mmCIF file of N, CA and C in Angstrom:
data_model
loop_
_atom_site.group_PDB
_atom_site.id
_atom_site.type_symbol
_atom_site.label_atom_id
_atom_site.label_comp_id
_atom_site.label_asym_id
_atom_site.label_seq_id
_atom_site.Cartn_x
_atom_site.Cartn_y
_atom_site.Cartn_z
ATOM 1 N N GLY A 88 1.319 1.538 -3.232
ATOM 2 C CA GLY A 88 2.418 1.204 -2.036
ATOM 3 C C GLY A 88 3.434 0.679 -2.046
ATOM 4 N N ASP A 89 4.080 1.420 -0.353
ATOM 5 C CA ASP A 89 5.422 1.104 -0.670
ATOM 6 C C ASP A 89 6.554 -0.190 -1.126
ATOM 7 N N GLY A 90 5.615 -1.507 -1.630
ATOM 8 C CA GLY A 90 6.563 -2.251 -1.228
ATOM 9 C C GLY A 90 6.801 -3.439 -1.196
ATOM 10 N N GLY A 91 6.218 -2.952 0.182
ATOM 11 C CA GLY A 91 6.542 -3.920 1.510
ATOM 12 C C GLY A 91 6.200 -4.440 1.465
ATOM 13 N N SER A 92 5.261 -4.674 3.356
ATOM 14 C CA SER A 92 4.303 -5.732 3.851
ATOM 15 C C SER A 92 2.922 -5.621 3.284
ATOM 16 N N ARG A 93 2.450 -6.682 3.208
ATOM 17 C CA ARG A 93 0.442 -6.508 2.879
ATOM 18 C C ARG A 93 -0.567 -5.861 3.170
ATOM 19 N N LEU A 94 -0.596 -5.497 2.597
ATOM 20 C CA LEU A 94 -1.709 -4.163 3.672
ATOM 21 C C LEU A 94 -3.009 -5.062 4.220
ATOM 22 N N THR A 95 -3.626 -4.166 4.532
ATOM 23 C CA THR A 95 -4.497 -5.050 5.974
ATOM 24 C C THR A 95 -5.435 -3.969 5.640
ATOM 25 N N VAL A 96 -6.912 -4.031 5.492
ATOM 26 C CA VAL A 96 -7.757 -2.951 5.676
ATOM 27 C C VAL A 96 -8.227 -3.320 6.946
ATOM 28 N N VAL A 97 -9.261 -2.326 7.640
ATOM 29 C CA VAL A 97 -9.987 -3.244 9.117
ATOM 30 C C VAL A 97 -10.316 -2.430 9.416
ATOM 31 N N CYS A 98 -11.449 -2.727 9.633
ATOM 32 C CA CYS A 98 -12.559 -2.286 10.291
ATOM 33 C C CYS A 98 -13.538 -3.159 11.420
ATOM 34 N N VAL A 99 -14.363 -2.438 11.913
ATOM 35 C CA VAL A 99 -15.373 -2.690 13.429
ATOM 36 C C VAL A 99 -16.381 -2.647 13.045
ATOM 37 N N LYS A 100 -16.979 -3.934 13.438
ATOM 38 C CA LYS A 100 -18.389 -3.565 13.690
ATOM 39 C C LYS A 100 -19.130 -4.384 15.294
ATOM 40 N N TRP A 101 -19.714 -3.605 16.130
ATOM 41 C CA TRP A 101 -20.194 -4.274 17.235
ATOM 42 C C TRP A 101 -21.290 -2.883 17.256
ATOM 43 N N GLY A 102 -22.582 -4.521 17.893
ATOM 44 C CA GLY A 102 -23.642 -3.629 18.096
ATOM 45 C C GLY A 102 -24.494 -3.946 16.775
ATOM 46 N N SER A 103 -25.950 -3.198 16.874
ATOM 47 C CA SER A 103 -26.762 -2.969 16.133
ATOM 48 C C SER A 103 -26.609 -1.057 15.292
ATOM 49 N N LYS A 104 -25.271 -0.698 15.875
ATOM 50 C CA LYS A 104 -25.730 0.703 14.439
ATOM 51 C C LYS A 104 -25.794 0.573 13.306
ATOM 52 N N TYR A 105 -24.543 0.141 13.527
ATOM 53 C CA TYR A 105 -24.452 -0.385 11.937
ATOM 54 C C TYR A 105 -24.458 -2.290 11.328
ATOM 55 N N GLY A 106 -25.661 -1.924 9.851
ATOM 56 C CA GLY A 106 -24.800 -3.903 9.775
ATOM 57 C C GLY A 106 -24.672 -4.543 8.714
ATOM 58 N N SER A 107 -24.005 -5.731 8.005
ATOM 59 C CA SER A 107 -23.079 -5.595 7.078
ATOM 60 C C SER A 107 -23.689 -5.542 6.002
ATOM 61 N N GLU A 108 -24.461 -4.861 5.877
ATOM 62 C CA GLU A 108 -24.331 -3.578 4.334
ATOM 63 C C GLU A 108 -23.102 -3.041 4.463
ATOM 64 N N TYR A 109 -22.973 -2.219 5.473
ATOM 65 C CA TYR A 109 -21.794 -1.404 5.662
ATOM 66 C C TYR A 109 -20.828 -1.452 5.630
ATOM 67 N N VAL A 110 -20.152 -2.775 5.973
ATOM 68 C CA VAL A 110 -19.484 -3.760 6.151
ATOM 69 C C VAL A 110 -19.061 -3.763 4.505
ATOM 70 N N ASN A 111 -19.992 -4.365 3.614
ATOM 71 C CA ASN A 111 -19.965 -4.972 2.425
ATOM 72 C C ASN A 111 -19.724 -3.528 1.655
ATOM 73 N N ARG A 112 -20.103 -2.694 1.442
ATOM 74 C CA ARG A 112 -19.934 -1.841 0.782
ATOM 75 C C ARG A 112 -18.849 -1.000 0.972
ATOM 76 N N LEU A 113 -18.838 -0.953 2.447
ATOM 77 C CA LEU A 113 -16.823 -0.517 2.582
ATOM 78 C C LEU A 113 -15.900 -1.621 2.110
ATOM 79 N N GLU A 114 -16.307 -2.527 1.558
ATOM 80 C CA GLU A 114 -15.274 -3.731 1.174
ATOM 81 C C GLU A 114 -15.069 -2.812 -0.286
ATOM 82 N N ALA A 115 -16.333 -3.267 -0.796
ATOM 83 C CA ALA A 115 -16.428 -3.242 -2.416
ATOM 84 C C ALA A 115 -15.775 -1.746 -2.514
ATOM 85 N N GLY A 116 -15.757 -0.514 -1.598
ATOM 86 C CA GLY A 116 -15.450 0.559 -2.168
ATOM 87 C C GLY A 116 -13.731 0.469 -1.793
ATOM 88 N N VAL A 117 -13.445 -0.178 -1.062
ATOM 89 C CA VAL A 117 -12.127 -0.382 -0.696
ATOM 90 C C VAL A 117 -11.190 -1.477 -1.918
ATOM 91 N N ALA A 118 -12.238 -2.039 -2.489
ATOM 92 C CA ALA A 118 -11.291 -2.988 -3.617
ATOM 93 C C ALA A 118 -11.383 -1.554 -4.410
ATOM 94 N N ARG A 119 -12.341 -0.699 -5.019
ATOM 95 C CA ARG A 119 -12.477 0.312 -6.473
ATOM 96 C C ARG A 119 -11.430 1.116 -5.720
ATOM 97 N N GLY A 120 -11.343 1.675 -4.041
ATOM 98 C CA GLY A 120 -10.759 2.776 -4.904
ATOM 99 C C GLY A 120 -8.916 1.997 -4.311
ATOM 100 N N LEU A 121 -8.593 1.141 -3.705
ATOM 101 C CA LEU A 121 -6.896 0.801 -4.225
ATOM 102 C C LEU A 121 -6.337 0.024 -5.687
ATOM 103 N N GLU A 122 -7.064 0.252 -6.830
ATOM 104 C CA GLU A 122 -6.394 0.397 -7.479
ATOM 105 C C GLU A 122 -5.558 -1.235 -7.941
ATOM 106 N N GLY A 123 -6.127 -2.498 -7.648
ATOM 107 C CA GLY A 123 -5.523 -2.986 -7.695
ATOM 108 C C GLY A 123 -4.389 -3.438 -6.884
ATOM 109 N N GLU A 124 -4.185 -3.267 -5.784
ATOM 110 C CA GLU A 124 -3.183 -2.980 -4.630
ATOM 111 C C GLU A 124 -3.681 -3.693 -3.962
ATOM 112 N N GLU A 125 -2.598 -4.819 -4.296
ATOM 113 C CA GLU A 125 -2.466 -6.281 -3.150
ATOM 114 C C GLU A 125 -3.432 -5.762 -1.579
ATOM 115 N N HIS A 126 -4.443 -6.514 -0.826
ATOM 116 C CA HIS A 126 -4.655 -6.314 0.208
ATOM 117 C C HIS A 126 -5.677 -7.260 0.489
ATOM 118 N N SER A 127 -5.838 -7.506 2.370
ATOM 119 C CA SER A 127 -7.009 -8.307 2.374
ATOM 120 C C SER A 127 -7.477 -7.026 3.347
ATOM 121 N N PHE A 128 -8.799 -7.804 3.519
ATOM 122 C CA PHE A 128 -10.113 -6.478 4.831
ATOM 123 C C PHE A 128 -9.811 -7.580 5.288
ATOM 124 N N VAL A 129 -10.867 -6.419 6.192
ATOM 125 C CA VAL A 129 -10.951 -7.802 7.989
ATOM 126 C C VAL A 129 -11.730 -7.085 8.218
ATOM 127 N N CYS A 130 -12.888 -7.496 8.754
ATOM 128 C CA CYS A 130 -13.885 -6.994 9.856
ATOM 129 C C CYS A 130 -14.113 -7.654 12.256
ATOM 130 N N PHE A 131 -13.955 -6.659 12.717
ATOM 131 C CA PHE A 131 -13.541 -7.263 13.630
ATOM 132 C C PHE A 131 -14.807 -7.254 13.936
ATOM 133 N N THR A 132 -16.295 -8.152 14.424
ATOM 134 C CA THR A 132 -16.996 -8.144 15.371
ATOM 135 C C THR A 132 -17.887 -9.090 15.268
ATOM 136 N N GLU A 133 -18.501 -9.970 16.535
ATOM 137 C CA GLU A 133 -18.958 -10.067 17.103
ATOM 138 C C GLU A 133 -20.057 -10.878 16.611
ATOM 139 N N ASP A 134 -20.739 -10.091 15.202
ATOM 140 C CA ASP A 134 -21.847 -11.011 14.429
ATOM 141 C C ASP A 134 -21.741 -10.772 13.042
ATOM 142 N N PRO A 135 -21.291 -11.744 12.227
ATOM 143 C CA PRO A 135 -20.667 -11.813 10.989
ATOM 144 C C PRO A 135 -21.857 -12.598 10.178
ATOM 145 N N ALA A 136 -23.137 -12.157 10.219
ATOM 146 C CA ALA A 136 -24.215 -12.539 9.584
ATOM 147 C C ALA A 136 -24.388 -11.572 8.582
ATOM 148 N N GLY A 137 -24.326 -12.255 7.402
ATOM 149 C CA GLY A 137 -24.300 -11.203 5.884
ATOM 150 C C GLY A 137 -23.428 -10.640 5.413
ATOM 151 N N LEU A 138 -21.938 -10.798 5.902
ATOM 152 C CA LEU A 138 -21.162 -10.383 5.253
ATOM 153 C C LEU A 138 -20.265 -11.157 4.548
ATOM 154 N N ASN A 139 -20.084 -10.237 2.687
ATOM 155 C CA ASN A 139 -19.780 -10.905 1.586
ATOM 156 C C ASN A 139 -18.263 -11.577 2.126
ATOM 157 N N ALA A 140 -18.667 -12.842 0.963
ATOM 158 C CA ALA A 140 -17.174 -13.916 0.681
ATOM 159 C C ALA A 140 -16.018 -12.845 1.179
ATOM 160 N N ALA A 141 -15.602 -11.644 0.526
ATOM 161 C CA ALA A 141 -14.597 -11.234 0.229
ATOM 162 C C ALA A 141 -14.228 -10.340 1.762
ATOM 163 N N VAL A 142 -14.744 -10.752 2.882
ATOM 164 C CA VAL A 142 -14.419 -10.137 4.199
ATOM 165 C C VAL A 142 -13.870 -10.842 5.126
ATOM 166 N N GLU A 143 -13.027 -10.854 5.812
ATOM 167 C CA GLU A 143 -11.976 -11.905 6.553
ATOM 168 C C GLU A 143 -12.565 -11.690 7.842
ATOM 169 N N VAL A 144 -14.212 -12.491 8.630
ATOM 170 C CA VAL A 144 -14.361 -12.418 10.124
ATOM 171 C C VAL A 144 -12.881 -12.399 11.313
ATOM 172 N N ARG A 145 -12.777 -11.668 12.009
ATOM 173 C CA ARG A 145 -12.435 -12.264 13.151
ATOM 174 C C ARG A 145 -13.001 -11.401 14.329
ATOM 175 N N SER A 146 -13.321 -12.891 15.750
ATOM 176 C CA SER A 146 -13.432 -11.824 16.298
ATOM 177 C C SER A 146 -12.633 -10.629 17.286
ATOM 178 N N LEU A 147 -13.997 -10.102 17.789
ATOM 179 C CA LEU A 147 -13.401 -8.692 18.518
ATOM 180 C C LEU A 147 -11.865 -9.534 18.912
ATOM 181 N N PRO A 148 -10.843 -7.886 19.194
ATOM 182 C CA PRO A 148 -10.058 -8.876 20.555
ATOM 183 C C PRO A 148 -11.004 -8.768 22.032
ATOM 184 N N SER A 149 -9.568 -8.732 22.283
ATOM 185 C CA SER A 149 -9.977 -9.777 24.055
ATOM 186 C C SER A 149 -10.830 -8.126 24.852
ATOM 187 N N ASP A 150 -11.744 -8.801 25.652
ATOM 188 C CA ASP A 150 -13.099 -7.465 25.985
ATOM 189 C C ASP A 150 -12.554 -7.581 27.418
ATOM 190 N N ALA A 151 -11.819 -5.594 27.482
ATOM 191 C CA ALA A 151 -11.457 -5.731 28.712
ATOM 192 C C ALA A 151 -12.349 -4.064 29.132
ATOM 193 N N GLY A 152 -13.991 -4.960 28.718
ATOM 194 C CA GLY A 152 -14.854 -4.739 30.243
ATOM 195 C C GLY A 152 -15.464 -3.826 29.140
ATOM 196 N N TRP A 153 -15.163 -2.732 27.422
ATOM 197 C CA TRP A 153 -15.339 -1.919 27.064
ATOM 198 C C TRP A 153 -16.283 -2.272 25.698
ATOM 199 N N SER A 154 -17.008 -0.756 26.005
ATOM 200 C CA SER A 154 -18.260 -0.806 24.820
ATOM 201 C C SER A 154 -17.930 -0.036 23.549
ATOM 202 N N GLY A 155 -18.952 0.256 22.918
ATOM 203 C CA GLY A 155 -19.319 1.436 21.288
ATOM 204 C C GLY A 155 -17.656 1.536 20.752
ATOM 205 N N TRP A 156 -17.946 2.268 20.588
ATOM 206 C CA TRP A 156 -15.716 3.077 19.766
ATOM 207 C C TRP A 156 -15.068 2.177 20.314
ATOM 208 N N TRP A 157 -15.527 1.865 21.691
ATOM 209 C CA TRP A 157 -13.782 1.324 22.092
ATOM 210 C C TRP A 157 -13.098 -0.072 22.145
ATOM 211 N N HIS A 158 -13.698 -0.738 20.945
ATOM 212 C CA HIS A 158 -13.768 -1.461 20.955
ATOM 213 C C HIS A 158 -12.686 -1.622 19.649
ATOM 214 N N LYS A 159 -12.259 -0.291 18.468
ATOM 215 C CA LYS A 159 -11.026 0.001 18.417
ATOM 216 C C LYS A 159 -9.686 0.083 19.134
ATOM 217 N N ALA A 160 -9.534 -0.228 20.220
ATOM 218 C CA ALA A 160 -8.301 -0.260 21.310
ATOM 219 C C ALA A 160 -8.143 -1.210 20.472
ATOM 220 N N GLY A 161 -8.453 -2.370 20.860
ATOM 221 C CA GLY A 161 -8.290 -3.239 21.017
ATOM 222 C C GLY A 161 -7.681 -4.401 19.184
ATOM 223 N N LEU A 162 -7.954 -3.011 18.530
ATOM 224 C CA LEU A 162 -6.777 -3.763 17.491
ATOM 225 C C LEU A 162 -5.684 -3.324 17.532
ATOM 226 N N PHE A 163 -5.088 -2.552 18.549
ATOM 227 C CA PHE A 163 -4.211 -2.893 19.029
ATOM 228 C C PHE A 163 -2.898 -3.780 19.795
ATOM 229 N N ALA A 164 -4.446 -5.097 20.414
ATOM 230 C CA ALA A 164 -4.100 -5.673 21.613
ATOM 231 C C ALA A 164 -3.111 -6.525 20.756
ATOM 232 N N GLU A 165 -2.227 -7.886 21.227
ATOM 233 C CA GLU A 165 -2.071 -9.310 20.665
ATOM 234 C C GLU A 165 -2.219 -10.009 19.687
ATOM 235 N N ASP A 166 -4.237 -10.097 20.529
ATOM 236 C CA ASP A 166 -4.182 -11.510 19.807
ATOM 237 C C ASP A 166 -5.214 -11.083 18.324
ATOM 238 N N ALA A 167 -4.855 -8.921 18.397
ATOM 239 C CA ALA A 167 -5.761 -8.847 17.516
ATOM 240 C C ALA A 167 -5.039 -9.472 15.265
ATOM 241 N N ARG A 168 -3.836 -10.142 15.773
ATOM 242 C CA ARG A 168 -2.777 -10.412 14.943
ATOM 243 C C ARG A 168 -2.839 -9.988 13.459
ATOM 244 N N LEU A 169 -2.617 -8.101 13.687
ATOM 245 C CA LEU A 169 -2.593 -7.905 12.814
ATOM 246 C C LEU A 169 -1.355 -7.015 12.630
ATOM 247 N N GLN A 170 -0.489 -6.969 11.078
ATOM 248 C CA GLN A 170 1.048 -7.163 11.351
ATOM 249 C C GLN A 170 1.408 -6.029 9.896
ATOM 250 N N GLY A 171 2.808 -6.257 9.871
ATOM 251 C CA GLY A 171 2.900 -5.010 8.532
ATOM 252 C C GLY A 171 1.814 -4.030 8.419
ATOM 253 N N ARG A 172 1.269 -3.287 7.460
ATOM 254 C CA ARG A 172 0.744 -2.074 6.614
ATOM 255 C C ARG A 172 -0.937 -2.428 7.027
ATOM 256 N N VAL A 173 -1.314 -0.954 7.877
ATOM 257 C CA VAL A 173 -3.293 -2.013 8.646
ATOM 258 C C VAL A 173 -3.156 -0.221 8.319
ATOM 259 N N LEU A 174 -4.795 -0.634 7.564
ATOM 260 C CA LEU A 174 -5.085 0.815 7.364
ATOM 261 C C LEU A 174 -6.743 0.450 7.646
ATOM 262 N N TYR A 175 -7.343 1.344 8.541
ATOM 263 C CA TYR A 175 -8.561 1.387 9.461
ATOM 264 C C TYR A 175 -9.407 2.402 9.632
ATOM 265 N N LEU A 176 -10.661 1.534 8.944
ATOM 266 C CA LEU A 176 -11.983 3.150 9.043
ATOM 267 C C LEU A 176 -12.918 2.378 9.237
ATOM 268 N N ASP A 177 -13.635 4.032 9.326
ATOM 269 C CA ASP A 177 -14.747 3.276 9.951
ATOM 270 C C ASP A 177 -15.968 2.989 9.275
ATOM 271 N N LEU A 178 -16.565 2.359 9.597
ATOM 272 C CA LEU A 178 -18.145 2.450 7.886
ATOM 273 C C LEU A 178 -18.875 2.676 8.126
ATOM 274 N N ASP A 179 -18.774 4.673 8.632
ATOM 275 C CA ASP A 179 -19.661 5.411 7.465
ATOM 276 C C ASP A 179 -18.816 5.471 6.513
ATOM 277 N N THR A 180 -17.216 5.603 6.259
ATOM 278 C CA THR A 180 -16.549 6.045 5.418
ATOM 279 C C THR A 180 -17.261 5.537 4.153
ATOM 280 N N VAL A 181 -16.889 6.191 2.450
ATOM 281 C CA VAL A 181 -18.052 6.554 2.076
ATOM 282 C C VAL A 181 -16.681 6.755 1.173
ATOM 283 N N ILE A 182 -15.855 5.382 -0.217
ATOM 284 C CA ILE A 182 -15.454 5.850 -0.725
ATOM 285 C C ILE A 182 -16.415 6.664 -2.111
ATOM 286 N N VAL A 183 -15.134 7.817 -2.772
ATOM 287 C CA VAL A 183 -15.358 7.622 -3.795
ATOM 288 C C VAL A 183 -14.232 7.523 -4.804
ATOM 289 N N GLY A 184 -13.291 7.492 -4.594
ATOM 290 C CA GLY A 184 -12.482 7.291 -5.138
ATOM 291 C C GLY A 184 -10.947 6.480 -4.631
ATOM 292 N N CYS A 185 -10.100 7.244 -6.102
ATOM 293 C CA CYS A 185 -9.031 6.446 -4.955
ATOM 294 C C CYS A 185 -8.490 6.343 -4.200
ATOM 295 N N ILE A 186 -7.971 6.255 -2.997
ATOM 296 C CA ILE A 186 -7.837 5.812 -1.914
ATOM 297 C C ILE A 186 -5.522 5.045 -1.578
ATOM 298 N N ARG A 187 -5.467 5.745 -2.531
ATOM 299 C CA ARG A 187 -3.867 4.469 -3.172
ATOM 300 C C ARG A 187 -2.719 6.024 -2.244
ATOM 301 N N PRO A 188 -3.576 7.681 -2.365
ATOM 302 C CA PRO A 188 -3.043 8.193 -1.603
ATOM 303 C C PRO A 188 -2.332 8.295 0.441
ATOM 304 N N LEU A 189 -3.514 7.000 0.543
ATOM 305 C CA LEU A 189 -3.241 7.241 1.755
ATOM 306 C C LEU A 189 -2.698 5.850 2.695
ATOM 307 N N LEU A 190 -2.124 5.472 1.363
ATOM 308 C CA LEU A 190 -1.436 4.340 2.044
ATOM 309 C C LEU A 190 0.795 5.242 2.207
#
């Protein structure tokens, strides 16, 4: 990282296509892939059931009538409360090694 602001890794879980296990696997992969880089892991969702304790749960940002993947656009809303460095990853991302070069 750049040593500046803390990194926030973000995902969005909406609807029933992907269960909590996808979020938990992604969080574990991020923790391994960042190799000690200090970060927080945030999942925006309407259903936090089954998410592990390392996942900070936030409600989906204001609903502008969006559905499906359009909820990702809400991450730019002020009420998403995202500041500093943010790395967004889709739930179907599989991390197989170091992801520090993405920073």
